[in-house]
CSV table of C-alpha atoms in Angstrom, one decimal:
chain,number,residue,atom,x,y,z
A,1497,MET,CA,-12.6,-83.3,-2.1
A,1498,LYS,CA,-9.4,-81.6,-1.1
A,1499,ASP,CA,-9.4,-79.8,-4.5
A,1500,HIS,CA,-12.9,-78.6,-4.0
A,1501,CYS,CA,-12.0,-77.2,-0.6
A,1502,ARG,CA,-8.9,-75.4,-2.0
A,1503,ARG,CA,-11.0,-73.9,-4.8
A,1504,ALA,CA,-13.6,-72.7,-2.2
A,1505,ILE,CA,-10.9,-71.1,-0.1
A,1506,ARG,CA,-9.3,-69.4,-3.1
A,1507,VAL,CA,-12.7,-68.0,-4.1
A,1508,ALA,CA,-13.4,-66.7,-0.6
A,1509,MET,CA,-9.9,-65.0,-0.5
A,1510,LEU,CA,-10.5,-63.4,-3.9
A,1511,LEU,CA,-13.9,-62.2,-2.8
A,1512,ALA,CA,-12.5,-60.7,0.4
A,1513,ALA,CA,-9.7,-58.9,-1.5
A,1514,THR,CA,-12.2,-57.5,-4.0
A,1515,LEU,CA,-14.4,-56.2,-1.1
A,1516,ALA,CA,-11.3,-54.7,0.6
A,1517,LEU,CA,-10.2,-52.9,-2.6
A,1518,GLY,CA,-13.7,-51.5,-3.1
A,1519,ALA,CA,-13.8,-50.2,0.4
A,1520,CYS,CA,-10.4,-48.4,-0.1
A,1521,THR,CA,-11.6,-46.9,-3.4
A,1522,LYS,CA,-14.8,-45.7,-1.7
A,1523,ASP,CA,-12.7,-44.1,1.1
A,1524,ALA,CA,-10.5,-42.4,-1.4
A,1525,GLU,CA,-13.5,-40.9,-3.3
A,1526,THR,CA,-15.2,-39.8,-0.1
A,1527,PRO,CA,-15.0,-35.9,0.1
A,1528,SER,CA,-13.5,-34.3,3.1
A,1529,ASP,CA,-15.9,-33.5,5.9
A,1530,PRO,CA,-17.1,-29.9,5.5
A,1531,ALA,CA,-17.7,-29.6,9.3
A,1532,ALA,CA,-14.0,-30.5,9.9
A,1533,ALA,CA,-12.8,-27.9,7.4
A,1534,THR,CA,-15.1,-25.3,8.9
A,1535,ALA,CA,-13.7,-26.1,12.4
A,1536,VAL,CA,-10.1,-25.7,11.2
A,1537,GLU,CA,-11.0,-22.3,9.6
A,1538,ALA,CA,-12.7,-21.2,12.7
A,1539,SER,CA,-9.6,-22.1,14.8
A,1540,ALA,CA,-7.4,-20.1,12.4
A,1541,GLU,CA,-9.7,-17.1,12.8
A,1542,SER,CA,-9.7,-17.5,16.5
A,1543,PHE,CA,-5.9,-17.5,16.6
A,1544,GLN,CA,-5.8,-14.3,14.5
A,1545,GLN,CA,-8.4,-12.7,16.8
A,1546,SER,CA,-6.2,-13.6,19.8
A,1547,LEU,CA,-3.4,-11.3,18.4
A,1548,GLU,CA,-5.6,-8.2,18.6
A,1549,GLY,CA,-4.2,-5.4,20.7
A,1550,VAL,CA,-1.4,-2.9,21.0
A,1551,TRP,CA,2.0,-4.6,21.2
A,1552,SER,CA,5.5,-3.0,21.6
A,1553,THR,CA,9.1,-3.9,21.5
A,1554,ASN,CA,11.0,-3.8,24.8
A,1555,ASP,CA,13.9,-1.6,23.5
A,1556,SER,CA,13.5,2.1,24.3
A,1557,GLU,CA,16.9,3.8,23.7
A,1558,GLY,CA,18.8,5.2,20.8
A,1559,ASP,CA,18.2,3.8,17.4
A,1560,ASP,CA,16.2,0.9,18.9
A,1561,ALA,CA,13.5,3.1,20.3
A,1562,GLU,CA,10.2,1.4,21.2
A,1563,THR,CA,8.2,0.4,18.2
A,1564,LEU,CA,4.4,0.1,18.5
A,1565,TYR,CA,2.2,-2.4,16.6
A,1566,ALA,CA,-1.5,-2.3,16.5
A,1567,ILE,CA,-3.2,-5.5,15.3
A,1568,ALA,CA,-6.8,-6.0,14.5
A,1569,TRP,CA,-8.9,-8.7,12.9
A,1570,GLN,CA,-12.2,-8.2,11.0
A,1571,PRO,CA,-14.4,-10.7,9.3
A,1572,ASP,CA,-14.4,-8.9,6.0
A,1573,ALA,CA,-10.8,-7.5,6.0
A,1574,GLY,CA,-9.0,-10.2,7.9
A,1575,LEU,CA,-5.8,-9.5,9.9
A,1576,GLN,CA,-4.5,-5.9,9.8
A,1577,VAL,CA,-1.2,-4.9,11.2
A,1578,VAL,CA,0.0,-1.3,11.7
A,1579,ARG,CA,3.6,-0.6,12.7
A,1580,ASP,CA,4.3,2.9,14.1
A,1581,GLY,CA,1.3,4.3,12.2
A,1582,ALA,CA,2.1,2.6,8.9
A,1583,TRP,CA,-0.1,-0.2,7.6
A,1584,LEU,CA,1.7,-3.4,6.6
A,1585,ASP,CA,-0.3,-4.2,3.5
A,1586,GLY,CA,-0.4,-8.0,3.7
A,1587,LYS,CA,-2.4,-11.1,3.4
A,1588,VAL,CA,-2.4,-14.2,5.7
A,1589,GLU,CA,-1.0,-17.1,3.7
A,1590,ASP,CA,-1.0,-19.8,6.4
A,1591,VAL,CA,-1.9,-20.4,10.0
A,1592,ASP,CA,-0.1,-23.3,11.8
A,1593,LEU,CA,-1.9,-24.4,15.0
A,1594,ASP,CA,-0.1,-27.8,15.3
A,1595,LEU,CA,2.8,-26.3,17.3
A,1596,ASP,CA,2.7,-25.6,20.9
A,1597,ASN,CA,2.9,-21.9,19.9
A,1598,GLY,CA,0.7,-20.8,17.1
A,1599,THR,CA,2.4,-19.4,14.0
A,1600,LEU,CA,1.0,-17.2,11.2
A,1601,ALA,CA,2.6,-16.3,7.8
A,1602,LEU,CA,1.7,-12.8,6.5
A,1603,HIS,CA,2.8,-12.0,2.9
A,1604,LEU,CA,3.5,-8.3,2.5
A,1605,ALA,CA,3.2,-6.7,-0.9
A,1606,SER,CA,5.3,-3.8,-1.9
A,1607,GLU,CA,5.3,-1.4,-4.9
A,1608,THR,CA,8.7,0.0,-4.1
A,1609,GLY,CA,10.7,-3.1,-3.5
A,1610,PRO,CA,10.5,-6.9,-3.2
A,1611,SER,CA,7.6,-8.5,-1.3
A,1612,GLU,CA,8.3,-10.6,1.7
A,1613,THR,CA,6.7,-13.1,4.0
A,1614,VAL,CA,6.6,-12.1,7.7
A,1615,THR,CA,6.1,-14.7,10.4
A,1616,LEU,CA,4.2,-13.9,13.6
A,1617,ARG,CA,4.6,-16.5,16.4
A,1618,LYS,CA,2.9,-16.4,19.7
A,1619,LEU,CA,5.3,-17.7,22.4
A,1620,GLN,CA,4.4,-18.6,26.0
A,1621,ASP,CA,6.2,-16.4,28.6
A,1622,GLU,CA,8.6,-18.2,30.9
A,1623,SER,CA,6.3,-17.2,33.8
A,1624,GLY,CA,3.4,-18.9,32.1
A,1625,ASN,CA,1.2,-15.8,32.7
A,1626,GLY,CA,1.4,-14.2,29.3
A,1627,PHE,CA,2.7,-14.3,25.7
A,1628,THR,CA,5.4,-12.7,23.6
A,1629,LEU,CA,4.7,-12.1,20.0
A,1630,ARG,CA,7.8,-12.7,17.9
A,1631,ILE,CA,7.8,-11.2,14.4
A,1632,THR,CA,10.4,-12.5,12.0
A,1633,TRP,CA,11.0,-10.5,8.8
A,1634,GLY,CA,11.9,-12.0,5.5
A,1635,ALA,CA,15.6,-11.2,5.9
A,1636,GLY,CA,15.7,-12.9,9.3
A,1637,GLN,CA,15.5,-9.9,11.7
A,1638,THR,CA,13.2,-10.4,14.7
A,1639,ASP,CA,11.1,-8.2,16.9
A,1640,ASP,CA,9.9,-9.6,20.2
A,1641,LEU,CA,6.8,-7.8,21.3
A,1642,GLY,CA,5.1,-7.5,24.6
A,1643,PHE,CA,1.4,-7.0,25.0
A,1644,VAL,CA,0.5,-3.4,26.1
A,1645,ARG,CA,-3.3,-3.3,26.1
A,1646,ARG,CA,-6.5,-4.2,24.2
A,1647,LEU,CA,-7.6,-2.0,21.3
A,1648,THR,CA,-9.6,1.1,22.1
A,1649,GLY,CA,-12.1,2.7,19.8
A,1650,ARG,CA,-9.5,5.4,19.1
A,1651,ASP,CA,-6.9,2.7,18.2
A,1652,ARG,CA,-9.4,1.1,15.7
A,1653,ASN,CA,-10.1,4.5,14.1
A,1654,GLU,CA,-6.4,5.3,13.7
A,1655,LEU,CA,-5.8,1.8,12.3
A,1656,ALA,CA,-8.6,2.3,9.8
A,1657,ALA,CA,-7.2,5.7,8.8
A,1658,ALA,CA,-3.7,4.2,8.2
A,1659,VAL,CA,-5.3,1.5,5.9
A,1660,ALA,CA,-7.4,4.1,4.1
A,1661,ALA,CA,-4.4,6.3,3.5
A,1662,VAL,CA,-2.6,3.5,1.6
A,1663,GLN,CA,-5.7,2.3,-0.3
A,1664,ALA,CA,-6.8,5.8,-1.4
A,1665,PRO,CA,-6.2,6.4,-5.1
A,1666,GLU,CA,-3.4,8.7,-5.9
A,1667,THR,CA,-4.6,12.2,-6.8
A,1668,ALA,CA,-3.0,14.0,-9.7
A,1669,ALA,CA,-0.6,16.7,-8.7
A,1670,VAL,CA,-2.2,20.2,-8.8
A,1671,CYS,CA,-0.8,22.2,-11.7
A,1672,ASP,CA,-0.6,25.9,-11.0
A,1673,THR,CA,-1.5,27.5,-14.4
A,1674,ASP,CA,-4.2,29.7,-15.9
A,1675,ALA,CA,-3.9,27.9,-19.2
A,1676,PRO,CA,-7.1,26.3,-20.5
A,1677,ALA,CA,-7.5,22.6,-19.6
A,1678,GLY,CA,-6.5,20.4,-22.5
A,1679,SER,CA,-4.6,23.1,-24.3
A,1680,VAL,CA,-1.0,22.6,-25.6
A,1681,ARG,CA,0.2,25.2,-23.2
A,1682,ALA,CA,-1.5,23.5,-20.2
A,1683,THR,CA,0.0,20.1,-21.3
A,1684,LEU,CA,3.5,21.4,-21.6
A,1685,VAL,CA,3.4,23.6,-18.5
A,1686,CYS,CA,2.1,20.7,-16.4
A,1687,GLY,CA,4.2,18.0,-17.9
A,1688,HIS,CA,7.6,19.6,-18.5
A,1689,GLU,CA,9.7,21.4,-15.9
A,1690,GLU,CA,11.1,23.9,-18.5
A,1691,PHE,CA,7.7,25.2,-19.5
A,1692,GLY,CA,6.5,25.1,-15.9
A,1693,ALA,CA,9.2,27.5,-14.9
A,1694,LEU,CA,8.6,29.7,-18.0
A,1695,ASP,CA,4.9,29.9,-17.2
A,1696,ALA,CA,5.3,30.6,-13.5
A,1697,GLY,CA,7.8,33.4,-14.1
A,1698,MET,CA,5.6,35.0,-16.8
A,1699,ARG,CA,2.5,34.9,-14.6
A,1700,ARG,CA,4.4,36.6,-11.8
A,1701,GLN,CA,5.1,39.4,-14.2
A,1702,PHE,CA,1.5,39.4,-15.5
A,1703,LYS,CA,0.3,40.2,-11.9
A,1704,GLU,CA,2.8,42.9,-11.4
A,1705,LEU,CA,2.0,44.4,-14.8
A,1706,ALA,CA,-1.7,44.5,-14.1
A,1707,ASP,CA,-1.2,45.9,-10.6
A,1708,ARG,CA,1.3,48.7,-11.5
A,1709,TYR,CA,0.5,49.9,-15.0
A,1710,PRO,CA,-2.7,51.3,-16.5
A,1711,ASP,CA,-2.4,49.3,-19.7
A,1712,GLY,CA,-1.3,46.2,-17.8
A,1713,ASP,CA,-4.5,44.3,-18.1
A,1714,ARG,CA,-4.7,44.8,-21.9
A,1715,THR,CA,-1.1,43.7,-22.3
A,1716,VAL,CA,-1.6,40.6,-20.2
A,1717,GLN,CA,-4.7,39.6,-22.2
A,1718,ALA,CA,-2.8,40.0,-25.5
A,1719,ALA,CA,0.1,38.0,-24.2
A,1720,THR,CA,-2.2,35.2,-22.9
A,1721,ARG,CA,-4.0,34.9,-26.2
A,1722,GLN,CA,-0.8,34.5,-28.0
A,1723,LEU,CA,0.5,31.9,-25.6
A,1724,ASP,CA,-2.7,29.9,-25.7
A,1725,ALA,CA,-2.8,30.0,-29.5
A,1726,CYS,CA,0.5,28.0,-29.7
A,1727,ASP,CA,0.1,24.4,-30.8
A,1728,THR,CA,3.8,23.3,-30.7
A,1729,PRO,CA,6.5,23.5,-28.0
A,1730,ALA,CA,8.7,25.6,-30.3
A,1731,CYS,CA,5.9,28.2,-30.8
A,1732,LEU,CA,5.2,28.4,-27.0
A,1733,ARG,CA,8.9,28.7,-26.2
A,1734,ALA,CA,9.3,31.5,-28.8
A,1735,ALA,CA,6.2,33.3,-27.5
A,1736,TYR,CA,7.5,33.3,-23.9
A,1737,ALA,CA,10.8,34.7,-25.2
A,1738,GLN,CA,9.1,37.4,-27.3
A,1739,TRP,CA,6.9,38.7,-24.5
A,1740,GLN,CA,9.8,38.6,-22.0
A,1741,ALA,CA,11.9,40.8,-24.4
A,1742,TYR,CA,8.9,43.2,-24.7
A,1743,PHE,CA,8.5,43.4,-21.0
A,1744,ASP,CA,12.2,44.1,-20.5
A,1745,GLU,CA,12.1,46.9,-23.1
A,1746,ASN,CA,8.9,48.6,-22.1
A,1747,TYR,CA,8.3,48.0,-18.3
A,1748,ASP,CA,10.3,48.1,-15.1
A,1749,LEU,CA,9.3,44.8,-13.5
A,1750,GLY,CA,11.1,43.4,-10.4
A,1751,ASP,CA,12.8,40.0,-10.1
A,1752,VAL,CA,12.6,39.5,-13.9
A,1753,VAL,CA,13.8,36.0,-15.0
A,1754,ASP,CA,15.7,35.9,-18.2
A,1755,TYR,CA,13.9,33.4,-20.5
A,1756,LEU,CA,16.1,34.0,-23.6
């Protein structure tokens, strides 16, 4: 009888352990609550929105002159920070709302140097009536900012212009030459300082020649045809030199540059 009772107890304990293990496995496989994740995301966005406004450092003398920050948050663009008119091109990496004072990590990209992560922390003032925004840079320097005012429409326009100025594609430098686009002369003049100087000096003389001498236009046309016909750097360099020698021998042109 006792053995029967012991077996019954062992079976019951084994069944209870199996059920408990199944419950743990089920809990582990249960996906996170989407509503909870959405609430956390909304809280992070609310914190970023709370940073909106114009902020400034308290220093106003010497090399530590007052620095102005404009901060805005947009649903499509996220957090945007402009420092003294220059956009800090960055992306929010993390928002920590567990501390008494919210903290945000902003990763700044850079094409001219190493990237860095800047920390923005909202600190309660000692008076309890406001906040200080402490910005800690990657190297450890800090800026304590005081709130100045809310963003105006003009502030938002200037902020958008600062962002657009950085994001705009670089335009190719304008090349001042009358050489046909795609020609060897145009390529060399626009891509090499030596030929750029030769061409600029020659065209100054072309203008003076056409303005001062009756046969100037015909001479300029003949010289231009020869320059444009060159298909190698050596040919173009020699053509500039030949025409310069011709001008020196047959015309009295001012401010002539020696290309020989």
